[in-house]
Short mmCIF file of N, CA, C and O in Angstrom, two decimals:
data_model
loop_
_atom_site.label_atom_id
_atom_site.label_comp_id
_atom_site.label_asym_id
_atom_site.label_seq_id
_atom_site.Cartn_x
_atom_site.Cartn_y
_atom_site.Cartn_z
N ILE A 1 14.59 43.93 1.63
CA ILE A 1 15.01 42.75 0.88
C ILE A 1 15.14 41.54 1.82
O ILE A 1 14.80 40.43 1.45
N GLU A 2 15.64 41.80 3.02
CA GLU A 2 15.81 40.71 3.98
C GLU A 2 14.46 40.09 4.35
O GLU A 2 14.36 38.87 4.49
N GLN A 3 13.44 40.91 4.52
CA GLN A 3 12.12 40.40 4.86
C GLN A 3 11.53 39.58 3.72
O GLN A 3 10.91 38.54 3.94
N VAL A 4 11.73 40.04 2.50
CA VAL A 4 11.23 39.29 1.34
C VAL A 4 11.95 37.95 1.25
O VAL A 4 11.32 36.91 1.00
N THR A 5 13.22 37.93 1.49
CA THR A 5 14.00 36.70 1.47
C THR A 5 13.53 35.75 2.57
O THR A 5 13.38 34.55 2.35
N ALA A 6 13.26 36.29 3.76
CA ALA A 6 12.79 35.47 4.88
C ALA A 6 11.41 34.89 4.57
O ALA A 6 11.15 33.71 4.83
N ILE A 7 10.52 35.70 4.01
CA ILE A 7 9.18 35.23 3.65
C ILE A 7 9.27 34.16 2.57
O ILE A 7 8.58 33.15 2.62
N GLN A 8 10.13 34.39 1.59
CA GLN A 8 10.31 33.41 0.51
C GLN A 8 10.83 32.09 1.08
O GLN A 8 10.38 31.01 0.69
N SER A 9 11.73 32.17 2.04
CA SER A 9 12.27 30.97 2.67
C SER A 9 11.18 30.22 3.43
O SER A 9 11.08 28.99 3.35
N GLN A 10 10.36 30.96 4.17
CA GLN A 10 9.26 30.34 4.90
C GLN A 10 8.26 29.69 3.95
O GLN A 10 7.76 28.59 4.20
N LEU A 11 7.97 30.37 2.85
CA LEU A 11 7.05 29.84 1.86
C LEU A 11 7.59 28.54 1.25
O LEU A 11 6.86 27.55 1.11
N ASN A 12 8.86 28.54 0.92
CA ASN A 12 9.48 27.33 0.37
C ASN A 12 9.43 26.17 1.37
O ASN A 12 9.18 25.03 1.00
N THR A 13 9.67 26.47 2.64
CA THR A 13 9.62 25.45 3.69
C THR A 13 8.21 24.89 3.83
O THR A 13 8.01 23.67 3.93
N MET A 14 7.21 25.77 3.80
CA MET A 14 5.82 25.33 3.92
C MET A 14 5.41 24.49 2.71
O MET A 14 4.70 23.49 2.85
N GLN A 15 5.83 24.90 1.51
CA GLN A 15 5.50 24.13 0.31
C GLN A 15 6.15 22.75 0.34
O GLN A 15 5.53 21.75 -0.03
N ALA A 16 7.39 22.69 0.80
CA ALA A 16 8.08 21.40 0.90
C ALA A 16 7.37 20.50 1.91
O ALA A 16 7.21 19.29 1.68
N SER A 17 6.93 21.07 3.02
CA SER A 17 6.22 20.30 4.03
C SER A 17 4.89 19.79 3.50
O SER A 17 4.51 18.64 3.73
N LEU A 18 4.18 20.64 2.78
CA LEU A 18 2.90 20.25 2.20
C LEU A 18 3.09 19.15 1.16
O LEU A 18 2.34 18.17 1.14
N THR A 19 4.12 19.27 0.34
CA THR A 19 4.41 18.24 -0.65
C THR A 19 4.74 16.92 0.03
O THR A 19 4.27 15.86 -0.38
N GLN A 20 5.53 16.97 1.10
CA GLN A 20 5.88 15.77 1.86
C GLN A 20 4.64 15.12 2.45
O GLN A 20 4.47 13.91 2.37
N ASP A 21 3.74 15.95 3.03
CA ASP A 21 2.53 15.42 3.64
C ASP A 21 1.62 14.75 2.60
O ASP A 21 1.09 13.66 2.83
N LYS A 22 1.45 15.41 1.46
CA LYS A 22 0.60 14.84 0.40
C LYS A 22 1.20 13.56 -0.15
O LYS A 22 0.49 12.59 -0.41
N ALA A 23 2.52 13.55 -0.33
CA ALA A 23 3.20 12.36 -0.85
C ALA A 23 3.07 11.21 0.14
O ALA A 23 2.76 10.08 -0.25
N SER A 24 3.28 11.50 1.42
CA SER A 24 3.16 10.46 2.45
C SER A 24 1.75 9.89 2.49
O SER A 24 1.57 8.67 2.59
N ALA A 25 0.76 10.75 2.40
CA ALA A 25 -0.64 10.30 2.44
C ALA A 25 -0.95 9.41 1.23
O ALA A 25 -1.60 8.37 1.37
N ALA A 26 -0.48 9.80 0.05
CA ALA A 26 -0.74 9.02 -1.16
C ALA A 26 -0.05 7.66 -1.09
O ALA A 26 -0.64 6.63 -1.45
N VAL A 27 1.18 7.63 -0.62
CA VAL A 27 1.93 6.38 -0.52
C VAL A 27 1.31 5.48 0.55
O VAL A 27 1.13 4.27 0.33
N ASP A 28 0.95 6.04 1.68
CA ASP A 28 0.32 5.25 2.74
C ASP A 28 -1.00 4.65 2.27
O ASP A 28 -1.31 3.49 2.57
N LYS A 29 -1.77 5.41 1.52
CA LYS A 29 -3.03 4.91 0.98
C LYS A 29 -2.77 3.75 0.02
O LYS A 29 -3.45 2.72 0.06
N ALA A 30 -1.77 3.89 -0.85
CA ALA A 30 -1.44 2.83 -1.79
C ALA A 30 -1.00 1.56 -1.07
O ALA A 30 -1.35 0.45 -1.46
N ILE A 31 -0.26 1.72 0.01
CA ILE A 31 0.19 0.57 0.81
C ILE A 31 -1.01 -0.08 1.50
O ILE A 31 -1.15 -1.30 1.49
N GLU A 32 -1.89 0.74 2.08
CA GLU A 32 -3.07 0.20 2.75
C GLU A 32 -3.97 -0.57 1.79
O GLU A 32 -4.57 -1.57 2.16
N GLU A 33 -4.07 -0.09 0.56
CA GLU A 33 -4.92 -0.74 -0.43
C GLU A 33 -4.24 -1.95 -1.07
O GLU A 33 -4.85 -2.63 -1.89
N GLY A 34 -2.98 -2.19 -0.72
CA GLY A 34 -2.26 -3.33 -1.27
C GLY A 34 -1.71 -3.09 -2.66
O GLY A 34 -1.31 -4.02 -3.34
N LYS A 35 -1.67 -1.84 -3.08
CA LYS A 35 -1.19 -1.53 -4.42
C LYS A 35 0.30 -1.23 -4.46
O LYS A 35 0.88 -1.12 -5.53
N LEU A 36 0.91 -1.13 -3.30
CA LEU A 36 2.34 -0.89 -3.20
C LEU A 36 2.85 -1.67 -2.00
O LEU A 36 2.28 -1.59 -0.92
N ALA A 37 3.90 -2.43 -2.22
CA ALA A 37 4.49 -3.21 -1.13
C ALA A 37 5.13 -2.26 -0.12
O ALA A 37 5.73 -1.25 -0.51
N PRO A 38 5.01 -2.55 1.17
CA PRO A 38 5.62 -1.68 2.18
C PRO A 38 7.12 -1.46 1.96
O PRO A 38 7.64 -0.38 2.26
N ALA A 39 7.80 -2.44 1.41
CA ALA A 39 9.24 -2.30 1.15
C ALA A 39 9.53 -1.26 0.08
O ALA A 39 10.65 -0.78 -0.03
N MET A 40 8.51 -0.88 -0.69
CA MET A 40 8.70 0.11 -1.76
C MET A 40 8.28 1.51 -1.31
O MET A 40 8.15 2.41 -2.14
N ARG A 41 8.12 1.71 -0.02
CA ARG A 41 7.65 3.00 0.49
C ARG A 41 8.59 4.14 0.11
O ARG A 41 8.14 5.19 -0.32
N ASP A 42 9.90 3.95 0.27
CA ASP A 42 10.85 5.02 -0.05
C ASP A 42 10.78 5.39 -1.53
O ASP A 42 10.82 6.58 -1.88
N TRP A 43 10.69 4.38 -2.39
CA TRP A 43 10.57 4.64 -3.82
C TRP A 43 9.28 5.42 -4.10
O TRP A 43 9.28 6.39 -4.85
N GLY A 44 8.19 4.99 -3.49
CA GLY A 44 6.91 5.65 -3.69
C GLY A 44 6.95 7.10 -3.22
O GLY A 44 6.41 7.99 -3.89
N LEU A 45 7.60 7.34 -2.08
CA LEU A 45 7.72 8.72 -1.59
C LEU A 45 8.52 9.59 -2.54
O LEU A 45 8.13 10.73 -2.82
N ALA A 46 9.61 9.06 -3.04
CA ALA A 46 10.43 9.84 -3.98
C ALA A 46 9.63 10.16 -5.25
O ALA A 46 9.67 11.30 -5.74
N TYR A 47 8.90 9.18 -5.76
CA TYR A 47 8.09 9.38 -6.95
C TYR A 47 6.98 10.40 -6.67
O TYR A 47 6.78 11.36 -7.43
N ALA A 48 6.27 10.23 -5.57
CA ALA A 48 5.14 11.10 -5.25
C ALA A 48 5.60 12.53 -4.97
O ALA A 48 4.88 13.48 -5.30
N LYS A 49 6.77 12.72 -4.39
CA LYS A 49 7.29 14.07 -4.16
C LYS A 49 7.58 14.79 -5.47
O LYS A 49 7.36 15.98 -5.60
N GLN A 50 8.09 14.04 -6.43
CA GLN A 50 8.44 14.65 -7.71
C GLN A 50 7.23 14.83 -8.62
O GLN A 50 7.16 15.81 -9.36
N ASP A 51 6.29 13.88 -8.57
CA ASP A 51 5.14 13.92 -9.47
C ASP A 51 3.96 13.25 -8.78
O ASP A 51 3.67 12.08 -9.02
N LEU A 52 3.25 14.01 -7.95
CA LEU A 52 2.14 13.46 -7.18
C LEU A 52 1.04 12.95 -8.09
O LEU A 52 0.49 11.86 -7.87
N ALA A 53 0.72 13.69 -9.12
CA ALA A 53 -0.33 13.26 -10.05
C ALA A 53 0.08 11.97 -10.75
O ALA A 53 -0.75 11.07 -10.94
N GLY A 54 1.34 11.85 -11.13
CA GLY A 54 1.83 10.64 -11.78
C GLY A 54 1.76 9.44 -10.85
O GLY A 54 1.36 8.35 -11.25
N PHE A 55 2.17 9.64 -9.60
CA PHE A 55 2.11 8.54 -8.63
C PHE A 55 0.67 8.13 -8.38
O PHE A 55 0.36 6.94 -8.31
N THR A 56 -0.21 9.11 -8.23
CA THR A 56 -1.62 8.81 -7.98
C THR A 56 -2.21 8.03 -9.15
O THR A 56 -2.95 7.06 -8.95
N ALA A 57 -1.89 8.42 -10.37
CA ALA A 57 -2.36 7.68 -11.56
C ALA A 57 -1.80 6.26 -11.57
O ALA A 57 -2.51 5.30 -11.87
N PHE A 58 -0.52 6.13 -11.24
CA PHE A 58 0.12 4.82 -11.18
C PHE A 58 -0.59 3.92 -10.17
O PHE A 58 -0.98 2.80 -10.47
N ALA A 59 -0.79 4.45 -8.96
CA ALA A 59 -1.38 3.65 -7.88
C ALA A 59 -2.84 3.31 -8.19
O ALA A 59 -3.28 2.19 -7.92
N SER A 60 -3.58 4.23 -8.76
CA SER A 60 -4.99 3.94 -9.04
C SER A 60 -5.14 2.90 -10.14
O SER A 60 -6.12 2.17 -10.16
N GLY A 61 -4.16 2.80 -11.01
CA GLY A 61 -4.21 1.81 -12.09
C GLY A 61 -3.67 0.44 -11.72
O GLY A 61 -3.83 -0.52 -12.47
N MET A 62 -3.04 0.35 -10.55
CA MET A 62 -2.45 -0.92 -10.13
C MET A 62 -3.50 -1.82 -9.49
O MET A 62 -4.33 -1.35 -8.73
N PRO A 63 -3.43 -3.12 -9.77
CA PRO A 63 -4.29 -4.03 -9.01
C PRO A 63 -3.68 -4.22 -7.62
O PRO A 63 -2.49 -3.99 -7.41
N ALA A 64 -4.49 -4.63 -6.68
CA ALA A 64 -3.98 -4.90 -5.34
C ALA A 64 -3.13 -6.17 -5.41
O ALA A 64 -3.61 -7.22 -5.82
N VAL A 65 -1.85 -6.04 -5.08
CA VAL A 65 -0.94 -7.17 -5.18
C VAL A 65 -0.45 -7.65 -3.82
O VAL A 65 0.20 -8.67 -3.73
N VAL A 66 -0.77 -6.90 -2.79
CA VAL A 66 -0.33 -7.25 -1.44
C VAL A 66 -1.53 -7.14 -0.52
O VAL A 66 -2.30 -6.20 -0.59
N THR A 67 -1.70 -8.13 0.34
CA THR A 67 -2.79 -8.07 1.31
C THR A 67 -2.36 -7.20 2.49
O THR A 67 -1.16 -6.98 2.68
N PRO A 68 -3.29 -6.69 3.28
CA PRO A 68 -2.89 -5.92 4.45
C PRO A 68 -1.93 -6.75 5.30
O PRO A 68 -2.13 -7.93 5.50
N GLY A 69 -0.90 -6.12 5.76
CA GLY A 69 0.12 -6.82 6.53
C GLY A 69 1.33 -7.13 5.67
O GLY A 69 2.34 -7.59 6.16
N GLY A 70 1.25 -6.86 4.38
CA GLY A 70 2.40 -6.99 3.51
C GLY A 70 2.63 -8.34 2.87
O GLY A 70 3.63 -8.54 2.23
N ARG A 71 1.70 -9.31 3.03
CA ARG A 71 1.88 -10.61 2.39
C ARG A 71 1.47 -10.52 0.93
O ARG A 71 0.45 -9.93 0.62
N PRO A 72 2.24 -11.13 0.02
CA PRO A 72 1.79 -11.18 -1.37
C PRO A 72 0.48 -11.95 -1.45
O PRO A 72 0.28 -12.92 -0.74
N LYS A 73 -0.42 -11.50 -2.32
CA LYS A 73 -1.69 -12.21 -2.48
C LYS A 73 -1.44 -13.50 -3.25
O LYS A 73 -0.82 -13.49 -4.29
N PRO A 74 -1.92 -14.61 -2.74
CA PRO A 74 -1.79 -15.86 -3.47
C PRO A 74 -2.57 -15.77 -4.79
O PRO A 74 -3.64 -15.19 -4.85
N GLN A 75 -2.00 -16.34 -5.83
CA GLN A 75 -2.65 -16.31 -7.14
C GLN A 75 -3.93 -17.12 -7.11
O GLN A 75 -4.00 -18.17 -6.51
N GLY A 76 -4.95 -16.63 -7.78
CA GLY A 76 -6.20 -17.36 -7.92
C GLY A 76 -7.07 -17.38 -6.69
O GLY A 76 -7.99 -18.17 -6.61
N GLN A 77 -6.78 -16.53 -5.71
CA GLN A 77 -7.59 -16.50 -4.50
C GLN A 77 -8.25 -15.13 -4.37
O GLN A 77 -7.69 -14.13 -4.80
N PRO A 78 -9.42 -15.08 -3.79
CA PRO A 78 -10.07 -13.80 -3.59
C PRO A 78 -9.23 -12.89 -2.69
O PRO A 78 -8.45 -13.38 -1.88
N ALA A 79 -9.39 -11.59 -2.86
CA ALA A 79 -8.60 -10.63 -2.08
C ALA A 79 -8.93 -10.70 -0.60
O ALA A 79 -8.06 -10.64 0.24
N ALA A 80 -10.21 -10.80 -0.27
CA ALA A 80 -10.59 -10.77 1.14
C ALA A 80 -10.81 -12.19 1.64
O ALA A 80 -11.66 -12.90 1.15
N THR A 81 -10.00 -12.60 2.61
CA THR A 81 -10.19 -13.91 3.24
C THR A 81 -10.04 -13.73 4.72
O THR A 81 -9.45 -12.77 5.19
N ASP A 82 -10.57 -14.67 5.45
CA ASP A 82 -10.40 -14.64 6.89
C ASP A 82 -9.41 -15.72 7.33
O ASP A 82 -9.41 -16.13 8.47
N LEU A 83 -8.59 -16.17 6.39
CA LEU A 83 -7.62 -17.21 6.70
C LEU A 83 -6.38 -16.60 7.35
O LEU A 83 -5.93 -15.54 6.96
N THR A 84 -5.83 -17.32 8.30
CA THR A 84 -4.59 -16.90 8.92
C THR A 84 -3.42 -17.38 8.06
O THR A 84 -3.60 -18.17 7.12
N ASP A 85 -2.23 -16.94 8.41
CA ASP A 85 -1.04 -17.41 7.70
C ASP A 85 -0.92 -18.93 7.80
O ASP A 85 -0.54 -19.60 6.85
N THR A 86 -1.26 -19.47 8.97
CA THR A 86 -1.19 -20.92 9.17
C THR A 86 -2.20 -21.62 8.28
O THR A 86 -1.88 -22.65 7.65
N ASP A 87 -3.43 -21.08 8.20
CA ASP A 87 -4.45 -21.67 7.32
C ASP A 87 -3.97 -21.72 5.88
O ASP A 87 -4.13 -22.72 5.18
N ILE A 88 -3.38 -20.62 5.43
CA ILE A 88 -2.91 -20.54 4.05
C ILE A 88 -1.80 -21.56 3.82
O ILE A 88 -1.76 -22.23 2.79
N ALA A 89 -0.90 -21.70 4.80
CA ALA A 89 0.19 -22.68 4.67
C ALA A 89 -0.37 -24.10 4.59
O ALA A 89 0.08 -24.92 3.78
N VAL A 90 -1.37 -24.41 5.42
CA VAL A 90 -1.99 -25.74 5.41
C VAL A 90 -2.69 -25.97 4.07
O VAL A 90 -2.57 -27.03 3.46
N GLN A 91 -3.42 -24.96 3.61
CA GLN A 91 -4.12 -25.08 2.33
C GLN A 91 -3.14 -25.39 1.21
O GLN A 91 -3.37 -26.29 0.40
N ARG A 92 -2.04 -24.66 1.17
CA ARG A 92 -1.03 -24.90 0.12
C ARG A 92 -0.39 -26.27 0.26
O ARG A 92 -0.18 -26.96 -0.73
N ALA A 93 -0.08 -26.66 1.50
CA ALA A 93 0.56 -27.96 1.72
C ALA A 93 -0.36 -29.10 1.28
O ALA A 93 0.10 -30.12 0.77
N MET A 94 -1.67 -28.90 1.49
CA MET A 94 -2.62 -29.94 1.10
C MET A 94 -2.97 -29.88 -0.39
O MET A 94 -3.58 -30.79 -0.93
N GLY A 95 -2.59 -28.78 -1.04
CA GLY A 95 -2.88 -28.63 -2.45
C GLY A 95 -4.36 -28.40 -2.75
O GLY A 95 -4.83 -28.71 -3.84
N LEU A 96 -5.09 -27.85 -1.78
CA LEU A 96 -6.52 -27.61 -1.97
C LEU A 96 -6.78 -26.24 -2.58
O LEU A 96 -6.09 -25.28 -2.27
N PRO A 97 -7.79 -26.16 -3.44
CA PRO A 97 -8.20 -24.84 -3.92
C PRO A 97 -8.73 -24.01 -2.75
O PRO A 97 -9.25 -24.56 -1.77
N HIS A 98 -8.62 -22.73 -2.87
CA HIS A 98 -9.02 -21.82 -1.80
C HIS A 98 -10.48 -22.06 -1.37
O HIS A 98 -10.76 -22.19 -0.18
N ASP A 99 -11.38 -22.11 -2.34
CA ASP A 99 -12.80 -22.28 -2.03
C ASP A 99 -13.07 -23.59 -1.27
O ASP A 99 -13.86 -23.61 -0.33
N ALA A 100 -12.40 -24.66 -1.69
CA ALA A 100 -12.60 -25.95 -1.04
C ALA A 100 -12.09 -25.90 0.41
O ALA A 100 -12.72 -26.45 1.32
N PHE A 101 -10.96 -25.24 0.62
CA PHE A 101 -10.40 -25.15 1.96
C PHE A 101 -11.32 -24.33 2.87
O PHE A 101 -11.60 -24.72 4.00
N VAL A 102 -11.81 -23.20 2.36
CA VAL A 102 -12.71 -22.35 3.15
C VAL A 102 -13.99 -23.11 3.48
O VAL A 102 -14.48 -23.07 4.61
N ALA A 103 -14.53 -23.84 2.49
CA ALA A 103 -15.75 -24.62 2.72
C ALA A 103 -15.53 -25.69 3.79
O ALA A 103 -16.38 -25.90 4.67
N ALA A 104 -14.37 -26.34 3.74
CA ALA A 104 -14.06 -27.37 4.74
C ALA A 104 -13.94 -26.76 6.13
O ALA A 104 -14.41 -27.33 7.12
N ARG A 105 -13.33 -25.58 6.22
CA ARG A 105 -13.19 -24.90 7.52
C ARG A 105 -14.56 -24.50 8.08
O ARG A 105 -14.80 -24.64 9.26
N LYS A 106 -15.43 -24.04 7.20
CA LYS A 106 -16.76 -23.65 7.66
C LYS A 106 -17.54 -24.88 8.12
O LYS A 106 -18.28 -24.82 9.10
N LYS A 107 -17.36 -25.97 7.41
CA LYS A 107 -18.05 -27.20 7.76
C LYS A 107 -17.61 -27.70 9.13
O LYS A 107 -18.41 -28.22 9.91
N GLU A 108 -16.31 -27.53 9.43
CA GLU A 108 -15.77 -27.92 10.72
C GLU A 108 -16.21 -26.98 11.82
O GLU A 108 -16.10 -27.28 13.00
N GLY A 109 -16.63 -25.78 11.44
CA GLY A 109 -17.01 -24.78 12.43
C GLY A 109 -15.84 -24.02 12.98
O GLY A 109 -15.91 -23.42 14.04
N ALA A 110 -14.72 -24.02 12.27
CA ALA A 110 -13.52 -23.33 12.74
C ALA A 110 -13.56 -21.87 12.41
O ALA A 110 -14.25 -21.39 11.61
#
């Protein structure tokens, strides 16, 4: 009986570790894709540990709302830009549309 109990304990530990690894991978992927803010990592882990399929469905249905690095995506701008934080601040301060600002930067050769 002791051996069965020990094996059951080891199995439970391995399953918990596997669940943790899968949950971490799913949450990290969602953060990398911008579908989950880095500040929501703990919430995402708790959700993914309890219902990995539910979290995966949630994340796959979400639009990308955060750019890599954790900045919120500006409304009305394409997801992929080569603008720095300073460029974005200047663009907003000048009130220029994203496309016009990018075109002006390219024209300048910056």
